[in-house]
Short mmCIF file of C-alpha atoms in Angstrom, two decimals:
data_model
loop_
_atom_site.label_atom_id
_atom_site.label_comp_id
_atom_site.label_asym_id
_atom_site.label_seq_id
_atom_site.Cartn_x
_atom_site.Cartn_y
_atom_site.Cartn_z
CA MET W 1 40.82 -105.50 29.04
CA ARG W 2 40.35 -101.91 30.25
CA LYS W 3 43.00 -100.73 27.77
CA VAL W 4 41.21 -102.45 24.89
CA SER W 5 37.86 -100.89 25.75
CA LEU W 6 39.49 -97.43 26.01
CA THR W 7 41.09 -97.90 22.60
CA PHE W 8 37.76 -99.00 21.19
CA LEU W 9 36.10 -95.94 22.75
CA ALA W 10 38.77 -93.67 21.31
CA ILE W 11 38.32 -95.16 17.84
CA LEU W 12 34.56 -94.85 18.16
CA LEU W 13 34.89 -91.21 19.20
CA LEU W 14 37.23 -90.62 16.25
CA PHE W 15 34.61 -91.96 13.86
CA VAL W 16 31.81 -90.00 15.53
CA PHE W 17 33.76 -86.73 15.41
CA THR W 18 34.86 -87.34 11.83
CA ALA W 19 31.28 -88.07 10.77
CA ALA W 20 30.03 -85.01 12.66
CA SER W 21 32.64 -82.71 11.12
CA VAL W 22 31.95 -84.04 7.62
CA THR W 23 28.20 -83.54 8.14
CA ILE W 24 28.54 -80.08 9.68
CA GLY W 25 30.93 -79.07 6.86
CA ALA W 26 28.52 -80.38 4.22
CA VAL W 27 25.46 -78.68 5.71
CA LYS W 28 27.31 -75.40 6.29
CA GLY W 29 28.81 -75.44 2.80
CA PHE W 30 25.47 -76.10 1.11
CA ARG W 31 23.75 -73.44 3.22
CA GLN W 32 26.34 -70.93 2.02
CA GLU W 33 25.82 -71.99 -1.57
CA LYS W 34 22.05 -71.76 -1.20
CA ALA W 35 22.47 -68.26 0.27
CA GLN W 36 24.41 -67.31 -2.86
CA VAL W 37 21.65 -68.65 -5.10
CA ASP W 38 19.01 -66.81 -3.03
CA SER W 39 21.06 -63.62 -3.19
CA ALA W 40 21.19 -63.91 -7.00
CA LEU W 41 17.41 -64.33 -6.98
CA GLY W 42 17.08 -61.26 -4.76
CA SER W 43 19.17 -59.19 -7.18
CA LEU W 44 16.67 -59.93 -9.91
CA GLY W 45 13.90 -58.09 -8.01
CA PRO W 46 15.17 -54.51 -8.47
CA LEU W 47 15.88 -55.25 -12.14
CA PHE W 48 12.18 -55.79 -12.78
CA ALA W 49 11.84 -52.04 -12.22
CA THR W 50 13.53 -51.49 -15.60
CA ARG W 51 10.90 -53.74 -17.21
CA VAL W 52 8.12 -51.80 -15.50
CA GLU W 53 9.66 -48.55 -16.78
CA THR W 54 9.93 -49.93 -20.31
CA GLY W 55 6.34 -51.17 -20.19
CA ASN W 56 5.12 -47.78 -18.94
CA ASN W 57 7.07 -45.96 -21.66
CA LEU W 58 5.54 -48.21 -24.29
CA LEU W 59 2.06 -47.56 -22.86
CA THR W 60 2.69 -43.79 -22.97
CA VAL W 61 3.24 -43.99 -26.74
CA ALA W 62 0.44 -46.54 -27.22
CA HIS W 63 -2.12 -44.33 -25.45
CA ARG W 64 -1.47 -41.61 -28.03
CA HIS W 65 -2.39 -43.88 -30.94
CA LEU W 66 -4.59 -46.71 -29.69
CA PRO W 67 -7.74 -46.76 -27.55
CA PRO W 68 -7.22 -47.86 -23.92
CA GLU W 69 -9.54 -50.82 -24.45
CA ASN W 70 -7.27 -52.27 -27.14
CA ALA W 71 -6.50 -55.87 -26.14
CA LEU W 72 -2.73 -55.51 -26.46
CA VAL W 73 -2.66 -52.24 -24.52
CA GLU W 74 -4.70 -53.88 -21.78
CA ALA W 75 -2.43 -56.95 -21.75
CA VAL W 76 0.75 -54.87 -21.44
CA ALA W 77 -0.84 -52.73 -18.71
CA ARG W 78 -1.80 -55.90 -16.83
CA ASN W 79 1.72 -57.34 -17.16
CA VAL W 80 3.24 -54.08 -15.91
CA GLN W 81 0.92 -54.17 -12.91
CA GLU W 82 1.83 -57.80 -12.15
CA LEU W 83 5.52 -56.95 -12.40
CA SER W 84 5.17 -53.93 -10.12
CA ALA W 85 3.34 -55.94 -7.44
CA GLN W 86 5.48 -57.11 -4.56
CA GLY W 87 4.48 -60.74 -5.13
CA PRO W 88 6.70 -63.83 -5.25
CA LEU W 89 9.57 -63.52 -7.69
CA PRO W 90 8.68 -66.62 -9.75
CA LEU W 91 5.26 -65.10 -10.47
CA ARG W 92 6.84 -61.80 -11.44
CA ALA W 93 9.28 -63.67 -13.69
CA GLN W 94 6.33 -65.25 -15.46
CA ALA W 95 4.71 -61.83 -15.88
CA ASN W 96 8.04 -60.64 -17.28
CA THR W 97 7.97 -63.35 -19.95
CA ARG W 98 4.39 -62.45 -20.88
CA LEU W 99 5.32 -58.76 -21.03
CA GLU W 100 8.05 -59.57 -23.56
CA GLU W 101 5.55 -61.27 -25.88
CA ASN W 102 2.78 -58.69 -25.48
CA ALA W 103 5.12 -55.71 -25.76
CA LYS W 104 6.57 -57.04 -29.03
CA ALA W 105 3.06 -57.58 -30.41
CA LEU W 106 2.03 -54.09 -29.32
CA LEU W 107 5.11 -52.55 -30.96
CA ALA W 108 4.27 -54.34 -34.21
CA ALA W 109 0.64 -53.16 -34.01
CA LEU W 110 1.70 -49.60 -33.24
CA GLU W 111 4.09 -49.47 -36.16
CA ASN W 112 1.20 -50.07 -38.53
CA THR W 113 -1.10 -47.40 -37.13
CA PRO W 114 -1.55 -44.31 -39.33
CA GLY W 115 -0.91 -42.08 -36.29
CA VAL W 116 2.56 -43.49 -35.70
CA GLN W 117 3.37 -43.52 -39.41
CA ALA W 118 2.54 -39.82 -39.56
CA ASP W 119 4.56 -38.93 -36.46
CA SER W 120 8.30 -39.08 -37.03
CA ARG W 121 9.09 -38.85 -33.30
CA ASP W 122 6.82 -41.69 -32.24
CA LEU W 123 7.86 -43.75 -35.27
CA SER W 124 11.47 -43.42 -34.12
CA TYR W 125 10.41 -44.56 -30.65
CA VAL W 126 8.36 -47.50 -31.92
CA THR W 127 10.91 -48.76 -34.44
CA GLY W 128 14.14 -47.84 -32.68
CA LEU W 129 14.38 -46.79 -29.10
CA LEU W 130 11.55 -48.74 -27.46
CA PRO W 131 12.60 -52.13 -28.94
CA GLN W 132 16.19 -51.36 -27.88
CA ALA W 133 15.11 -50.62 -24.33
CA LEU W 134 12.91 -53.71 -24.33
CA ASP W 135 15.81 -55.92 -25.45
CA GLN W 136 18.22 -54.34 -23.00
CA SER W 137 15.89 -54.74 -20.03
CA ALA W 138 15.12 -58.33 -21.13
CA GLN W 139 18.84 -59.04 -21.16
CA TRP W 140 19.23 -57.57 -17.68
CA THR W 141 16.36 -59.64 -16.27
CA ASP W 142 17.26 -62.89 -17.98
CA ALA W 143 15.93 -65.55 -15.61
CA GLY W 144 18.01 -68.13 -17.54
CA SER W 145 21.18 -67.04 -15.71
CA TYR W 146 19.48 -67.62 -12.38
CA ASN W 147 18.06 -70.96 -13.56
CA GLN W 148 21.54 -72.13 -14.56
CA ALA W 149 22.90 -71.21 -11.14
CA ALA W 150 19.98 -72.93 -9.40
CA MET W 151 20.37 -76.04 -11.58
CA ALA W 152 24.11 -76.22 -10.86
CA PHE W 153 23.33 -76.01 -7.14
CA ASN W 154 20.65 -78.71 -7.38
CA GLU W 155 23.05 -80.96 -9.28
CA ARG W 156 25.65 -80.62 -6.56
CA LEU W 157 23.01 -81.18 -3.89
CA ASN W 158 21.69 -84.33 -5.54
CA GLY W 159 24.90 -85.73 -7.02
CA THR W 160 27.32 -85.83 -4.07
CA PHE W 161 27.53 -87.51 -0.70
CA SER W 162 27.91 -84.11 1.00
CA GLY W 163 24.75 -83.04 -0.78
CA PHE W 164 23.02 -86.17 0.52
CA LEU W 165 24.04 -85.23 4.07
CA ALA W 166 22.86 -81.64 3.55
CA ARG W 167 19.50 -82.90 2.26
CA LEU W 168 19.27 -85.19 5.24
CA PHE W 169 19.54 -82.10 7.45
CA GLY W 170 16.83 -80.19 5.63
CA GLU W 171 18.60 -78.40 2.77
CA ALA W 172 16.07 -78.07 -0.06
CA GLU W 173 16.60 -77.67 -3.79
CA ALA W 174 16.77 -74.15 -5.25
CA GLN W 175 13.57 -73.02 -6.94
CA LEU W 176 13.61 -72.78 -10.74
CA PHE W 177 11.68 -70.26 -12.81
CA ILE W 178 9.20 -71.81 -15.17
CA PRO W 179 8.90 -69.60 -18.25
CA MET J 1 63.98 -35.06 5.80
CA LYS J 2 61.91 -38.04 6.83
CA THR J 3 59.46 -35.78 8.74
CA LYS J 4 59.08 -33.51 5.71
CA PHE J 5 58.40 -36.47 3.49
CA SER J 6 55.77 -37.81 5.94
CA ALA J 7 54.10 -34.39 6.14
CA PHE J 8 54.06 -34.17 2.34
CA LEU J 9 52.58 -37.65 2.08
CA LEU J 10 49.92 -36.83 4.67
CA ALA J 11 48.99 -33.62 2.83
CA ALA J 12 48.73 -35.51 -0.46
CA LEU J 13 46.51 -38.14 1.16
CA LEU J 14 44.29 -35.47 2.71
CA LEU J 15 43.96 -33.71 -0.65
CA ALA J 16 43.11 -36.96 -2.37
CA GLY J 17 40.57 -37.74 0.36
CA THR J 18 38.93 -34.33 -0.02
CA ALA J 19 38.70 -34.77 -3.77
CA TRP J 20 37.21 -38.23 -3.28
CA ALA J 21 34.62 -36.97 -0.81
CA GLN J 22 33.33 -34.20 -3.08
CA PRO J 23 29.97 -34.93 -4.76
CA THR J 24 29.88 -35.44 -8.49
CA ILE J 25 29.49 -32.21 -10.41
CA SER J 26 26.39 -32.41 -12.56
CA PRO J 27 26.53 -30.97 -16.08
CA VAL J 28 24.55 -27.75 -16.62
CA VAL J 29 22.59 -29.33 -19.46
CA SER J 30 22.18 -33.09 -19.48
CA ASP J 31 20.61 -33.66 -22.89
CA THR J 32 20.11 -37.42 -22.72
CA ALA J 33 17.24 -37.23 -25.23
CA ASN J 34 19.58 -35.50 -27.67
CA VAL J 35 17.09 -32.83 -28.74
CA LEU J 36 18.95 -29.60 -27.99
CA ASP J 37 21.12 -27.43 -30.15
CA ALA J 38 24.81 -27.45 -29.18
CA SER J 39 25.14 -23.63 -29.20
CA LEU J 40 22.06 -23.33 -26.98
CA ILE J 41 23.72 -25.67 -24.48
CA GLU J 42 26.79 -23.41 -24.51
CA GLY J 43 24.60 -20.35 -24.04
CA ILE J 44 22.84 -21.90 -21.05
CA ALA J 45 26.18 -22.88 -19.53
CA ASP J 46 27.24 -19.23 -19.87
CA ILE J 47 24.08 -17.98 -18.16
CA ASN J 48 24.63 -20.52 -15.38
CA ARG J 49 28.16 -19.17 -14.86
CA GLN J 50 26.72 -15.66 -14.51
CA THR J 51 23.96 -16.68 -12.06
CA GLU J 52 26.43 -18.69 -9.99
CA ARG J 53 28.87 -15.77 -9.86
CA GLU J 54 26.34 -12.97 -9.28
CA LEU J 55 23.52 -14.70 -7.37
CA ALA J 56 24.96 -18.01 -6.11
CA ILE J 57 22.14 -19.76 -8.01
CA SER J 58 22.76 -22.71 -10.35
CA TYR J 59 20.58 -23.51 -13.33
CA ARG J 60 20.30 -27.11 -14.54
CA VAL J 61 18.42 -28.66 -17.46
CA ILE J 62 17.74 -32.36 -18.07
CA THR J 63 16.09 -33.84 -21.12
CA LYS J 64 14.84 -37.42 -21.07
CA HIS J 65 12.75 -39.47 -23.45
CA PHE J 66 10.59 -41.03 -20.72
CA LEU J 67 10.34 -41.31 -16.97
CA GLY J 68 8.92 -44.84 -16.88
CA GLY J 69 5.72 -43.89 -15.09
CA ALA J 70 7.18 -41.41 -12.58
CA GLN J 71 5.75 -37.91 -12.16
CA ALA J 72 7.94 -35.24 -13.78
CA ILE J 73 7.78 -32.99 -10.71
CA SER J 74 8.77 -35.82 -8.34
CA TYR J 75 11.67 -36.74 -10.59
CA ALA J 76 12.76 -33.09 -10.80
CA ARG J 77 12.58 -32.66 -7.01
CA GLU J 78 14.43 -35.90 -6.27
CA THR J 79 17.13 -35.16 -8.81
CA ARG J 80 17.65 -31.60 -7.54
CA GLU J 81 17.93 -32.89 -3.99
CA SER J 82 20.59 -35.38 -5.07
CA TYR J 83 22.86 -32.51 -6.22
CA ALA J 84 25.33 -30.66 -4.02
CA ASN J 85 23.72 -27.42 -2.68
CA PRO J 86 20.17 -28.32 -3.77
CA ASP J 87 18.73 -25.13 -2.22
CA GLN J 88 20.61 -23.03 -4.75
CA ILE J 89 19.44 -24.93 -7.81
CA ILE J 90 16.71 -24.35 -10.36
CA LEU J 91 16.17 -27.57 -12.30
CA LEU J 92 14.09 -27.88 -15.45
CA VAL J 93 13.21 -31.41 -16.61
CA MET J 94 11.91 -31.90 -20.16
CA VAL J 95 10.35 -35.31 -20.85
CA ILE J 96 10.19 -35.49 -24.61
CA GLY J 97 8.32 -38.75 -25.22
CA GLU J 98 5.75 -37.98 -22.53
CA GLU J 99 5.28 -34.34 -23.62
CA ARG J 100 5.68 -33.19 -20.02
CA TYR J 101 8.00 -30.90 -18.13
CA ALA J 102 8.57 -29.69 -14.58
CA VAL J 103 10.71 -27.21 -12.70
CA SER J 104 11.97 -27.73 -9.18
CA ILE J 105 13.25 -24.63 -7.37
CA GLY J 106 15.55 -24.73 -4.34
CA SER J 107 14.55 -22.69 -1.26
CA ALA J 108 17.33 -20.10 -1.76
CA ALA J 109 16.37 -19.68 -5.41
CA GLN J 110 12.74 -19.12 -4.43
CA ALA J 111 13.79 -15.77 -2.97
CA LEU J 112 14.37 -14.65 -6.57
CA ILE J 113 11.53 -16.45 -8.29
CA SER J 114 8.47 -18.01 -6.70
CA GLN J 115 6.77 -21.19 -7.91
CA ASP J 116 3.81 -19.13 -9.15
CA ALA J 117 6.06 -16.83 -11.15
CA MET J 118 7.84 -19.88 -12.54
CA ASP J 119 4.56 -21.51 -13.59
CA SER J 120 3.55 -18.31 -15.29
CA LEU J 121 6.90 -18.18 -17.16
CA LEU J 122 6.51 -21.79 -18.26
CA ALA J 123 2.99 -21.14 -19.52
CA SER J 124 3.91 -18.01 -21.43
CA ALA J 125 7.34 -18.83 -22.85
CA PHE J 126 7.82 -22.58 -22.77
CA ARG J 127 4.62 -24.57 -23.13
CA LEU J 128 3.60 -23.87 -26.72
CA PRO J 129 6.97 -24.31 -28.47
CA PHE J 130 7.64 -27.38 -26.29
CA LEU J 131 4.38 -29.03 -27.36
CA ASN J 132 5.19 -28.05 -30.95
CA ARG J 133 8.46 -29.95 -30.47
CA ASP J 134 10.65 -26.91 -30.86
CA TYR J 135 12.63 -27.96 -27.80
CA SER J 136 15.58 -25.63 -28.33
CA GLY J 137 13.26 -22.72 -29.06
CA ALA J 138 11.20 -23.43 -25.94
CA LEU J 139 14.27 -23.71 -23.75
CA ALA J 140 15.91 -20.59 -25.18
CA ALA J 141 12.77 -18.48 -24.68
CA PHE J 142 12.21 -19.78 -21.17
CA THR J 143 15.84 -19.33 -20.11
CA ALA J 144 15.93 -15.77 -21.45
CA GLN J 145 12.74 -14.92 -19.52
CA LEU J 146 14.07 -16.60 -16.39
CA ALA J 147 17.33 -14.63 -16.61
CA GLY J 148 15.31 -11.41 -17.00
CA GLN J 149 13.18 -12.29 -13.96
CA MET J 150 16.25 -13.00 -11.81
CA GLN J 151 17.88 -9.78 -13.02
CA ASN J 152 14.81 -7.78 -12.01
CA ALA J 153 14.57 -9.46 -8.62
CA SER J 154 18.26 -9.12 -7.73
CA GLY J 155 19.32 -5.96 -9.55
CA LYS J 156 22.36 -7.85 -10.93
CA VAL J 157 22.96 -7.93 -14.68
CA ILE J 158 22.44 -11.33 -16.34
CA ASP J 159 23.25 -11.18 -20.03
CA ALA J 160 21.11 -13.65 -22.02
CA SER J 161 21.88 -12.26 -25.45
CA MET J 162 24.05 -15.23 -26.45
CA LEU J 163 21.17 -17.70 -26.31
CA TYR J 164 20.53 -19.20 -29.68
CA ALA J 165 17.48 -21.24 -30.53
CA GLY J 166 18.23 -23.97 -33.02
CA ALA J 167 15.74 -26.47 -34.34
CA ALA J 168 15.85 -30.15 -33.43
CA LEU J 169 12.36 -31.40 -34.07
CA VAL J 170 13.02 -35.12 -34.15
CA PRO J 171 14.92 -36.81 -31.33
CA SER J 172 17.86 -38.61 -32.84
CA PRO J 173 19.37 -41.64 -31.12
CA SER J 174 22.18 -40.51 -28.83
CA ALA J 175 25.42 -42.40 -28.24
CA ASP J 176 23.72 -44.31 -25.44
CA PRO J 177 19.96 -43.97 -25.94
CA LEU J 178 19.23 -45.87 -22.74
CA ASP J 179 20.45 -42.87 -20.73
CA GLY J 180 17.30 -41.06 -21.78
CA PHE J 181 15.05 -44.09 -21.41
CA PHE J 182 15.57 -45.33 -17.90
CA ARG J 183 15.01 -43.16 -14.86
CA GLU J 184 18.31 -44.17 -13.22
CA PRO J 185 20.33 -45.87 -15.97
CA ALA J 186 23.55 -46.08 -13.93
CA GLN J 187 21.74 -47.70 -11.03
CA SER J 188 19.97 -50.16 -13.35
CA MET J 189 23.27 -51.14 -14.95
CA ASP J 190 24.80 -51.58 -11.52
CA HIS J 191 21.96 -53.90 -10.49
CA ALA J 192 22.32 -55.84 -13.74
CA ARG J 193 26.06 -56.25 -13.18
CA ARG J 194 25.51 -57.44 -9.61
CA TYR J 195 22.87 -59.95 -10.73
CA GLN J 196 25.20 -61.30 -13.41
CA GLU J 197 28.11 -61.61 -10.98
CA GLU J 198 25.99 -63.30 -8.33
CA THR J 199 24.50 -65.84 -10.73
CA GLU J 200 27.98 -66.67 -12.08
CA GLU J 201 29.32 -67.04 -8.56
CA ALA J 202 26.38 -69.20 -7.50
CA GLN J 203 26.80 -71.35 -10.59
CA ARG J 204 30.45 -71.99 -9.80
CA GLY J 205 29.88 -72.64 -6.11
CA ASP J 206 32.58 -71.34 -3.80
CA ARG J 207 33.57 -74.51 -2.06
CA GLY J 208 35.82 -77.35 -3.07
CA LEU J 209 39.47 -78.31 -3.07
CA SER J 210 41.88 -77.65 -5.90
CA ILE J 211 43.91 -80.50 -7.39
CA TRP J 212 47.00 -79.25 -5.51
CA GLN J 213 45.19 -79.19 -2.19
CA ILE J 214 43.93 -82.73 -2.82
CA ALA J 215 47.47 -83.87 -3.68
CA LEU J 216 48.83 -82.28 -0.51
CA ILE J 217 46.16 -83.88 1.68
CA GLY J 218 46.82 -87.28 0.03
CA PHE J 219 50.54 -86.92 0.67
CA VAL J 220 50.03 -85.92 4.32
CA LEU J 221 47.71 -88.91 4.81
CA PHE J 222 50.39 -91.13 3.29
CA LYS J 223 52.97 -89.67 5.70
CA ILE J 224 50.70 -90.35 8.69
CA PHE J 225 49.22 -93.72 7.78
CA GLY J 226 51.44 -95.03 4.97
CA ARG J 227 54.22 -96.32 7.23
CA ASN J 228 54.40 -98.32 10.38
CA ARG J 229 55.89 -95.90 12.90
CA ARG J 230 57.59 -98.54 14.97
CA THR J 231 59.08 -100.67 12.21
CA GLY J 232 59.26 -97.93 9.53
CA GLN J 233 57.92 -100.39 6.94
CA LYS J 234 55.64 -99.32 4.13
CA ARG J 235 51.96 -99.98 4.76
CA GLY J 236 49.52 -100.33 1.90
CA CYS J 237 50.05 -98.31 -1.27
CA GLY J 238 52.59 -95.56 -1.99
CA PRO J 239 52.05 -91.74 -1.98
CA LEU J 240 50.50 -91.68 -5.46
CA GLY J 241 47.95 -94.28 -4.37
CA TRP J 242 46.99 -92.12 -1.39
CA ILE J 243 46.73 -89.01 -3.60
CA PHE J 244 44.47 -90.79 -6.13
CA GLY J 245 42.45 -92.25 -3.26
CA THR J 246 41.91 -88.76 -1.80
CA TRP J 247 41.00 -87.51 -5.27
CA GLY J 248 38.33 -90.23 -5.59
CA ILE J 249 36.91 -89.63 -2.11
CA SER J 250 36.78 -85.87 -2.70
CA LYS J 251 34.65 -86.56 -5.80
CA PHE J 252 32.34 -88.79 -3.75
CA PHE J 253 31.85 -86.06 -1.14
CA GLY J 254 31.61 -83.28 -3.70
CA TRP J 255 34.68 -81.48 -2.35
CA ARG J 256 36.42 -80.95 -5.67
CA LYS J 257 36.39 -77.57 -7.35
#
C-alpha cells in the first residue's frame, strides 16, 4: 500500500515538474521574444532624428521662399517638433507619417514658387536632393517592419499552447503602430 | 626556430593592433556638398602639408548641404574634437543650403590666430563670395589669407601661390548626396541597419526546434518508452510514430522553428 502511494506521489511529482518546466520555458521564451520586439522598437527612436533633420532642412529652404505663416510650413514645423519630443514612440510614429504627407505637399508647393524657379540651387534641392533625403529617411524609419515583427510575435503568443501559458503568466501582446 | 617564429608572430600582432587602434585619418577637404573645384582641393591639401610640417597645425574643410537644425559652430567644434589631435586643428565648415559657415580653432592653433582675427578674416575674405555662391573663390581667398596670417605669426614660410579658385555655382548631386544631407550619415545608416536586423530577428523569433531535433527527441522517446524493459516487447507505435507524435506536439506548444 505504501509502495503504491509512493509511486503515485512520484508520478504526480513528475507531472508537476514537467508542467512547471514547460510553463517556465514558455514564459521565459516569450519574454525573450518580447524583449527582441521591444529592442527593435527602441532602435526606431534614434532613426527619427534623420526625419527631424530632413524636416529642418526642408524648412530652411521653405523659409527662404514662403512666409512662416504658410499652412504647410506651419504643419511641417509642428510635425518636426512632435517628432523631436521625447514622447511615446507610437505618437512619434504617427507624427512621422503626417510629416511624410505634409513634407511632400510642401515640396510640391515650393517647386511652383517663382523664387525657387529662379534659384537653380534651391530648385535642385526641392526637385532632387530633398525628396531623395525624405524617401531615404522614410525607408529607414519604416514602421511597417516593426509592425510585421510585432504581428508575428502576437500570432505566436495567441496561436500556441506555450503562448497561452505565457499569457496566463502576464505576457502581453506587442504594441502595433497605427498609421 | 620556434622562438623566432613566435616573436615574429607577436610583433606582427602588435603592429596590427597598433594600426587598428589608430583613429581614422580625416581627409583635408571633405566636400560632401560637391561644390569645390578639384584643383583647389589639391591646393588646400598642399597648404595643409606645409602647415603640418612647419607649424604642426592641420587645416580641415568640410562642405555640407545642411546641418538638419544644428548650429554650424557647434557642429564644427564637435567634429574637430572627434579628430585625432583636435588642439592642432583649424576646421572650416561651409553649409551650402543654409548659407552659413563656422570655423573652430584648436587651442594650439589659437597661438597663431585668435578667434577675433579669424572672424575678421572670414568677414573680409570669405563672407561675400560665399553668399554669392562662389564657394571655391571664397575658400581660396580665405585660405590664402589664413596662410599669410600664420606665416606672419610664426615666421615660417607658407606658400599659398598654388591655390586656384574655380567656379562651381550650383551644387551638383554627388555620388552619395546623403553624405551632405545628414549630420552623421554613417551613424544614421548604422542605426537603420540595426533596426532592420532587429525587426527581422524579432519576426523570425529565436526559439523553436528544427525538424532534426524533433526527430531525435521522438527517437529517444521511442527508445525510452517504446519497449517494455523487462520483456523487451514493442509497446505502442514504432519510432516513426513517436517522431510524428513529437512533431505534432511541438506544433501544439509552438516549439517548431
